[in-house]
Short mmCIF file of C-alpha atoms and ligand atoms in Angstrom, two decimals:
data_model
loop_
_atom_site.label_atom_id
_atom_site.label_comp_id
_atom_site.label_asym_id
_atom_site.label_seq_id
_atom_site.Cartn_x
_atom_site.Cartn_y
_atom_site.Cartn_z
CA UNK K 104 16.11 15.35 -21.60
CA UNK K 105 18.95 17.48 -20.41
CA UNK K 106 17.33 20.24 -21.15
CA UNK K 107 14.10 19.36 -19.51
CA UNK K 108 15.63 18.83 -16.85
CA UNK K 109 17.74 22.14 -16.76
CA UNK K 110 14.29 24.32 -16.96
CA UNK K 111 12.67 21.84 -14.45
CA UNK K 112 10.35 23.63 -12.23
CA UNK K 113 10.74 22.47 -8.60
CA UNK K 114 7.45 24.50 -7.84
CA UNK K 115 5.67 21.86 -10.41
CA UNK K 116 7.12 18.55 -8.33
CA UNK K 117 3.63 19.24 -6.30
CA UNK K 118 0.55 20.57 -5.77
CA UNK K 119 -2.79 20.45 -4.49
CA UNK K 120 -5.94 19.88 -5.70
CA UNK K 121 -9.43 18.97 -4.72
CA UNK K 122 -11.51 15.72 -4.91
CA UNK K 123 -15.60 15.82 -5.77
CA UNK K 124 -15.83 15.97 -2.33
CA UNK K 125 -13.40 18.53 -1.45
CA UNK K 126 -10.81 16.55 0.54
CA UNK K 127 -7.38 17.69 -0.80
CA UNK K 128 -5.26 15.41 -2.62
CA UNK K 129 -1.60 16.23 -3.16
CA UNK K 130 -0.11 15.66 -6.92
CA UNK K 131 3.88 14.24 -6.88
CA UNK K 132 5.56 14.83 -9.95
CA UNK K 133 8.84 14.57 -11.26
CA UNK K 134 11.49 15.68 -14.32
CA UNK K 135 10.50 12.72 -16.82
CA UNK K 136 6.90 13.23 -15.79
CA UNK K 137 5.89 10.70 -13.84
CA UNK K 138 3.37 11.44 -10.91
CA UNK K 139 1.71 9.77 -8.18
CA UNK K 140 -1.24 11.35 -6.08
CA UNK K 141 -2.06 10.88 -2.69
CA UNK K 142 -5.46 11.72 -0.68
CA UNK K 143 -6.05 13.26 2.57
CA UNK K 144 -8.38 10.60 2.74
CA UNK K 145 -6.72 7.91 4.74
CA UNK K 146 -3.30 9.40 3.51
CA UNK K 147 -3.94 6.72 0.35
CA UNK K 148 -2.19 7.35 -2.47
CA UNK K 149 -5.19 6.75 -5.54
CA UNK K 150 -2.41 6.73 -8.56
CA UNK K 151 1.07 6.16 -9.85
CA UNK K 152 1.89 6.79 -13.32
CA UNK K 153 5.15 6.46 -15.00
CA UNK K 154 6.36 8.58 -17.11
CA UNK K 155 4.25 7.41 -20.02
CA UNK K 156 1.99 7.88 -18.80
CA UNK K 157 0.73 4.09 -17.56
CA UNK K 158 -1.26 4.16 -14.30
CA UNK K 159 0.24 1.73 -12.46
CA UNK K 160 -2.01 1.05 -9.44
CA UNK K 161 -5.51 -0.17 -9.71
CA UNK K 162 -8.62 1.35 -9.21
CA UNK K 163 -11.70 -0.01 -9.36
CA UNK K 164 -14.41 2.20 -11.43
CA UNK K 165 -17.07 1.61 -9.01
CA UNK K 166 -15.04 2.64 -6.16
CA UNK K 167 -17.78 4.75 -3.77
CA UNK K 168 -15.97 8.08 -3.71
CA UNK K 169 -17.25 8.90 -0.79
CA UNK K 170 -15.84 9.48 2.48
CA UNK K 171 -15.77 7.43 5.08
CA UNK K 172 -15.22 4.49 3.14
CA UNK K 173 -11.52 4.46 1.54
CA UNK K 174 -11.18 4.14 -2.70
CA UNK K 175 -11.29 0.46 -3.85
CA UNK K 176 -7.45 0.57 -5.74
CA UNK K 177 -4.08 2.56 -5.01
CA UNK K 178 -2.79 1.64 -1.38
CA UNK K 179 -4.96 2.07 1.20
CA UNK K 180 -2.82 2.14 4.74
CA UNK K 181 -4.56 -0.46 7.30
CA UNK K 182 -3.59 0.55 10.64
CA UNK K 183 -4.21 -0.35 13.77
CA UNK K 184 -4.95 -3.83 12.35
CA UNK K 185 -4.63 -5.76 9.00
CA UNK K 186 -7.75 -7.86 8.49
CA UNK K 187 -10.52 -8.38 11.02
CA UNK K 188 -11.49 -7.48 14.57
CA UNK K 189 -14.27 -7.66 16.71
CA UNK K 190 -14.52 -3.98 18.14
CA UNK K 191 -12.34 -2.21 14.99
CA UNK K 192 -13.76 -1.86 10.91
CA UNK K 193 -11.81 -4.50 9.27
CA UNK K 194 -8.04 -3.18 8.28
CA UNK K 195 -8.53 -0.28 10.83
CA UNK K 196 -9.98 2.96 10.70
CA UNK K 197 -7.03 4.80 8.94
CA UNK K 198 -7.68 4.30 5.87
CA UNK K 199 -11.23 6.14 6.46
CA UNK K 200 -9.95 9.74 8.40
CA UNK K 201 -8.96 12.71 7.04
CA UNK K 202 -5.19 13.25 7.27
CA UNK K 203 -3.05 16.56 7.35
CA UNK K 204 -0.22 17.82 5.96
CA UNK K 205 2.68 17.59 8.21
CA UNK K 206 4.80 21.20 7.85
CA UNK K 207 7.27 20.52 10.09
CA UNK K 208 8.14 17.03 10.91
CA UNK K 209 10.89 15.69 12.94
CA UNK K 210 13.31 14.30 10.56
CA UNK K 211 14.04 11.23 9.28
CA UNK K 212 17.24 8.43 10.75
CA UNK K 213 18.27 8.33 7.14
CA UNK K 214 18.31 11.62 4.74
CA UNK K 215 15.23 10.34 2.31
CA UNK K 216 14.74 13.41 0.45
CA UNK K 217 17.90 13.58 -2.18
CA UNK K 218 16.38 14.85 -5.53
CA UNK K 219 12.73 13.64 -4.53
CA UNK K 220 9.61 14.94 -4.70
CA UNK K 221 7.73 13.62 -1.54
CA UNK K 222 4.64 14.86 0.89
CA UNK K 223 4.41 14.54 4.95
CA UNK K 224 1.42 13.38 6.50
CA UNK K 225 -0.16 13.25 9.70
CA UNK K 226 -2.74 11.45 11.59
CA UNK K 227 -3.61 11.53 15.05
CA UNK K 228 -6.66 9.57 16.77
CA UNK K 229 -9.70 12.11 17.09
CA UNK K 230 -11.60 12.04 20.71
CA UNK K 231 -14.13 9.45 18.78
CA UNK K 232 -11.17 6.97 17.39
CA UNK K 233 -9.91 6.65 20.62
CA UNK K 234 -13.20 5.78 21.86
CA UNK K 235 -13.14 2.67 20.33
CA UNK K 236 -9.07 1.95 20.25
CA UNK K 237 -7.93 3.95 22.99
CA UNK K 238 -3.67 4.26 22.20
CA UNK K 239 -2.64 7.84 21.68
CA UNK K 240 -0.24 7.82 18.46
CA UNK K 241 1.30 10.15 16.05
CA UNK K 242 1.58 8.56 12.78
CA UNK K 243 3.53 10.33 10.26
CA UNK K 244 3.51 9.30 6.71
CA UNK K 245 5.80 10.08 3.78
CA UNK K 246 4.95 9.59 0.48
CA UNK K 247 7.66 10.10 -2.53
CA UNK K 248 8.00 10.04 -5.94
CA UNK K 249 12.00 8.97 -6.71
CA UNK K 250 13.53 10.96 -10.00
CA UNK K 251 13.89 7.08 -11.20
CA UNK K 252 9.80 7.51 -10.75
CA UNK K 253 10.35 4.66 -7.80
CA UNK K 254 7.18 5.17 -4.92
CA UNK K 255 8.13 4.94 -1.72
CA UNK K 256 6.31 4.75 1.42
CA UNK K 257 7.98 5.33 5.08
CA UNK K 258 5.22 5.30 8.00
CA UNK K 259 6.19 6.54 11.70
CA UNK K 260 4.44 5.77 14.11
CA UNK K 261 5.06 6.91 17.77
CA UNK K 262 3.66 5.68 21.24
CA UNK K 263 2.71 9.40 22.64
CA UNK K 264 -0.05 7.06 25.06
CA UNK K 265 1.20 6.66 28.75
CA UNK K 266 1.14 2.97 28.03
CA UNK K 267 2.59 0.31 25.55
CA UNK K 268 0.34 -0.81 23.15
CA UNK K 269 0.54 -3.00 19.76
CA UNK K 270 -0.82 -3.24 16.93
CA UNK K 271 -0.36 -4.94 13.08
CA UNK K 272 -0.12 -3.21 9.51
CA UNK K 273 -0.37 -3.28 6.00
CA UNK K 274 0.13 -1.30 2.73
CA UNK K 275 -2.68 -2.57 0.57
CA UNK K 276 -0.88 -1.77 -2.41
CA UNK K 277 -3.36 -3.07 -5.66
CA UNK K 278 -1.15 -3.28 -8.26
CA UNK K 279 -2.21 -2.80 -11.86
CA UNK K 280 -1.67 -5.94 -13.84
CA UNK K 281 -2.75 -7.22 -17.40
CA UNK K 282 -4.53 -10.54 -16.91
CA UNK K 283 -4.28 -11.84 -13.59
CA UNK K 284 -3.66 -15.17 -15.31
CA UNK K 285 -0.49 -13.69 -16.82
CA UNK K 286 1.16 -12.96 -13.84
CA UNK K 287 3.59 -14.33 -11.13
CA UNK K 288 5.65 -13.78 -7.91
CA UNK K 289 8.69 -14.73 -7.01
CA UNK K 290 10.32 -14.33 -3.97
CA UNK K 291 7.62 -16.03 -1.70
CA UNK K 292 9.03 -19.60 -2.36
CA UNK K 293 9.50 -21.76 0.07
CA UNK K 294 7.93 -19.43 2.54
CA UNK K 295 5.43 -20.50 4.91
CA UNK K 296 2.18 -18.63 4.88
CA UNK K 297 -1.72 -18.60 6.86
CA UNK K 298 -4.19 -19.63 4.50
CA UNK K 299 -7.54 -16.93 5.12
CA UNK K 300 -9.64 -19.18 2.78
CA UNK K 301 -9.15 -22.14 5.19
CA UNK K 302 -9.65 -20.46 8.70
CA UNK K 303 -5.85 -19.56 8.61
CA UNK K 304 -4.16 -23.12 8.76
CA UNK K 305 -0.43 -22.46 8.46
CA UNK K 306 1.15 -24.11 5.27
CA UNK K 307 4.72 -23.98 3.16
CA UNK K 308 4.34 -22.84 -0.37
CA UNK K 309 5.57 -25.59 -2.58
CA UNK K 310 5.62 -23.98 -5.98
CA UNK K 311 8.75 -22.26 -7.83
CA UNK K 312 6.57 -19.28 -8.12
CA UNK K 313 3.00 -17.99 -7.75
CA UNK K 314 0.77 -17.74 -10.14
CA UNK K 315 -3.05 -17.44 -10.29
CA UNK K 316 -6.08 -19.64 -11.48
CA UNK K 317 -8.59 -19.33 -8.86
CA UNK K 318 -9.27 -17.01 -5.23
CA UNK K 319 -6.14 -16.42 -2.97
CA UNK K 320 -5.62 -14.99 0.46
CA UNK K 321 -2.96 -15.25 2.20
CA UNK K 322 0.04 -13.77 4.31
CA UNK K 323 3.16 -14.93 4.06
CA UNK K 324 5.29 -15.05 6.67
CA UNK K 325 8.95 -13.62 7.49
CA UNK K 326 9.62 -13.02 3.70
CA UNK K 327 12.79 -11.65 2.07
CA UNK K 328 12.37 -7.57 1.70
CA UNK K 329 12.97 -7.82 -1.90
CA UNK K 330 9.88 -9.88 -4.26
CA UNK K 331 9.22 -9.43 -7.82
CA UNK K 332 5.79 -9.71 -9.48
CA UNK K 333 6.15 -9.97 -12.90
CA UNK K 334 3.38 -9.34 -15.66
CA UNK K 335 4.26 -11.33 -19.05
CA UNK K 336 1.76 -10.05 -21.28
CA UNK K 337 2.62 -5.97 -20.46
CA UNK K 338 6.96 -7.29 -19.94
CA UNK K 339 6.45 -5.25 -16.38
CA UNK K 340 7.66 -6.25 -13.35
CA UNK K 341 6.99 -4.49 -10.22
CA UNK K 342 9.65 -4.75 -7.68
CA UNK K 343 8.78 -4.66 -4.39
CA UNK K 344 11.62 -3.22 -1.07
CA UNK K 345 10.38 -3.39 2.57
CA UNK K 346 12.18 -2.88 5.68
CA UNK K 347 9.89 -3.29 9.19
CA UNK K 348 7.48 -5.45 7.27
CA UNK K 349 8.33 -8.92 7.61
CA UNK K 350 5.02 -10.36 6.11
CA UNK K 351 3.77 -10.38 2.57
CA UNK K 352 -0.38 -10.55 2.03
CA UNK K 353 -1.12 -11.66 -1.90
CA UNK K 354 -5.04 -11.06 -2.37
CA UNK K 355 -7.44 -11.65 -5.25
CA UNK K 356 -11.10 -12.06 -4.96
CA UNK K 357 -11.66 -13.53 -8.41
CA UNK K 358 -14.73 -13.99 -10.19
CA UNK K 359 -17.41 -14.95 -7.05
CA UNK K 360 -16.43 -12.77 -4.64
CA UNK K 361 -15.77 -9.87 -7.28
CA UNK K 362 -19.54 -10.20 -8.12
CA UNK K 363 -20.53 -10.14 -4.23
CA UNK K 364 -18.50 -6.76 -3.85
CA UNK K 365 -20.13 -3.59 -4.38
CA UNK K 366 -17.32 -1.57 -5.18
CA UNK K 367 -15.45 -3.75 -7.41
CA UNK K 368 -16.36 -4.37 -10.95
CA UNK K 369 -17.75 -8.06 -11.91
CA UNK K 370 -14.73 -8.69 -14.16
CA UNK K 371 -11.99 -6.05 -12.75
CA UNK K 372 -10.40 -9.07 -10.92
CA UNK K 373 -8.76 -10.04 -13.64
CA UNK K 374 -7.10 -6.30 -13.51
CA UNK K 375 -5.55 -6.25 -10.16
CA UNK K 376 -3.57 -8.03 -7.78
CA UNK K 377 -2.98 -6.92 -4.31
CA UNK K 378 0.67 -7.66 -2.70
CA UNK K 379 1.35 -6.31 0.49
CA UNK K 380 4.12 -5.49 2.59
CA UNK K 381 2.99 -5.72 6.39
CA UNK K 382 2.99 -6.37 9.85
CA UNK K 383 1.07 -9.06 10.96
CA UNK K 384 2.11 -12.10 12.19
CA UNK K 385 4.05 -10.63 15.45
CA UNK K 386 2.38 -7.30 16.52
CA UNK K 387 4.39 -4.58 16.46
CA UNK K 388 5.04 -3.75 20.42
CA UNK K 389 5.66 0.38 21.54
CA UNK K 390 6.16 1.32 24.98
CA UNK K 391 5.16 5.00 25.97
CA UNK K 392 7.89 7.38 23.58
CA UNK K 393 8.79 4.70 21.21
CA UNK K 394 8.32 4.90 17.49
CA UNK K 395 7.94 2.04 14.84
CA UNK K 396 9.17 2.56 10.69
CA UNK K 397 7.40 0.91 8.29
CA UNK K 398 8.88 1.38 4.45
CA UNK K 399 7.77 0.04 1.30
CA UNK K 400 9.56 0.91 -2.37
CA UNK K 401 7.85 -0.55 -5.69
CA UNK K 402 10.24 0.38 -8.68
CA UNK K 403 8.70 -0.81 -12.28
CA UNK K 404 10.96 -2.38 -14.34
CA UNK K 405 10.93 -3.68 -17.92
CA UNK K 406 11.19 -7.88 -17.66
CA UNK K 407 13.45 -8.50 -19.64
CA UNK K 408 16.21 -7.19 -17.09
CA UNK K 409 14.91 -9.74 -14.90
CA UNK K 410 14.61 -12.80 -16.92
C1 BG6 T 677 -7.32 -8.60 1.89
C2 BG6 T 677 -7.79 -9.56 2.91
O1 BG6 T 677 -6.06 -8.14 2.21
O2 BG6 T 677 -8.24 -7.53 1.79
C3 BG6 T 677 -9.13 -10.08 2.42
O3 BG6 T 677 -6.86 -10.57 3.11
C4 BG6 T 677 -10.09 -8.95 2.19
O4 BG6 T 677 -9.62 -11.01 3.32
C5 BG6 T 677 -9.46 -7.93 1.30
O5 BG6 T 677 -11.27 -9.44 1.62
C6 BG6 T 677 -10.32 -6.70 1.02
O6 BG6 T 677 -10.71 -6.09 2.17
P1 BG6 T 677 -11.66 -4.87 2.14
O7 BG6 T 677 -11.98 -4.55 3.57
O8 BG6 T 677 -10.93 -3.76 1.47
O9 BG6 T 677 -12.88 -5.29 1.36
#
């Protein structure tokens, strides 16, 4: 390994290559070889492997590939809104624009970069997005791949409208799991959370931890920025850091909806689990010049050091 790493290649931590539909997507790699890939397309990073190997996100394999509609898997970014609204496409339309490479952003509070291998990205409302959401904004997204093989996720996003505006957030991160029936969270305990599957009634989880045996939707509310999601059968746990995300959405269709969605496979429920660090609950305000920081770190670590 010390070797590896002395003839490490800093020109291989990243590069760019092209989907079937010629949207770059930008490759994160580091020394022990683990990677993670991110898309122009709605800045969504499609995979993170360790360095195995192991894809650790989902992805469903009838995702429609096809622009506008974002990849069903990975972590699609849902800005200007998490979830539905009457004028907007449900989780907002960022997830569905082409993004660019930022070359020269401002920096960031805290020095993020120390032996990573990370991408900026940049999205700004065309004429036609602000047509039907009309707040200027710069978002600025970094996506990086820790030498650890940690992913980490820090969103900006600045006010450049002449008035305030808010709006909620959420990265949809599907995580990669054995059998959903194998798995649980902890960290949500005691927390109180809206129910989506019955018309968002407020409620206090009881349980010591979650764990799965039919559909769940839900965001929980003001929850600690550390949670664990643990996967018995594979011994994985995914750890989960957020700071500017006070909520926590855990999704699953299971086995009726899955059927009723085009773009997920009949049985590919039982595959995934989607827990989200986001903004919901309380809007995030910006007045004109202001800027908002969103960051999310998932770390994979063997279970045993947890249990
Ligand atoms: C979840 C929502 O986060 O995303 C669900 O809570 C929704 O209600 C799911 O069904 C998937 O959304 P979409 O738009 O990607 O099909």
């Amino acid at each position: 390994m010390g070797h590896f790493a002395a003839v490490w290649d800093s020109q291989l931590a990243l590069e760019t290559i092209k989907d079937l539909n010629g949207v770059d997507q930008i490759v994160l790699r580091n020394p022990q070889g683990a990677s993670a890939r991110v898309s122009l397309h709605g800045g969504q990073v499609i995979s993170w492997r360790n360095e195995r190997g192991e894809e650790l996100l989902f992805a469903s394999s009838k995702s429609i590939l096809k622009p506008p509609k974002a990849m069903r898997g990975g972590i699609p970014i849902c800005f200007p809104q998490f979830g539905n609204c009457d004028s907007l496409e449900q989780h907002g339309f960022a997830k569905n624009k082409l993004w660019a490479v930022d070359d020269d952003p401002p920096p960031l509070p805290a020095n993020d970069s120390n032996g990573k291998s990370f991408v900026n990205l940049l999205f700004k409302p065309s004429d036609e997005d602000l047509k039907f959401w009309p707040h200027n904004f710069e978002f600025r997204l970094r996506v990086s791949l820790g030498i650890d093989g940690n992913l980490t996720l820090i969103s900006r996003i600045r006010n450049v409208n002449g008035k305030p505006f808010s709006f909620s957030f959420g990265y949809h991160s599907y995580l990669s799991v054995s059998d959903i029936s194998e798995v649980r969270i902890e960290g949500l305990e005691t927390m109180d959370y809206f129910d989506n599957l019955l018309k968002k009634e407020r409620f206090t989880e009881q349980g010591d931890a979650i764990t799965f045996e039919s559909e769940i939707d839900r965001v929980y509310l003001s929850s600690p920025n550390c949670i664990a999601v643990l996967d018995h059968e594979r011994k994985r746990t995914y750890v989960i850091r957020k700071e500017g995300l006070p909520d926590v959405v855990v999704w699953n269709p299971w086995e009726k909806k899955s059927k009723a969605m085009s773009d997920l496979g009949d049985d590919e429920y039982k595959q995934m689990l989607c827990v989200d660090g986001a903004a919901i609950e309380k809007p995030i305000a910006l007045k004109p010049g202001e800027e908002w920081t969103g960051r999310l770190e998932i770390a994979v670590v063997p279970s045993k050091f947890l249990q």
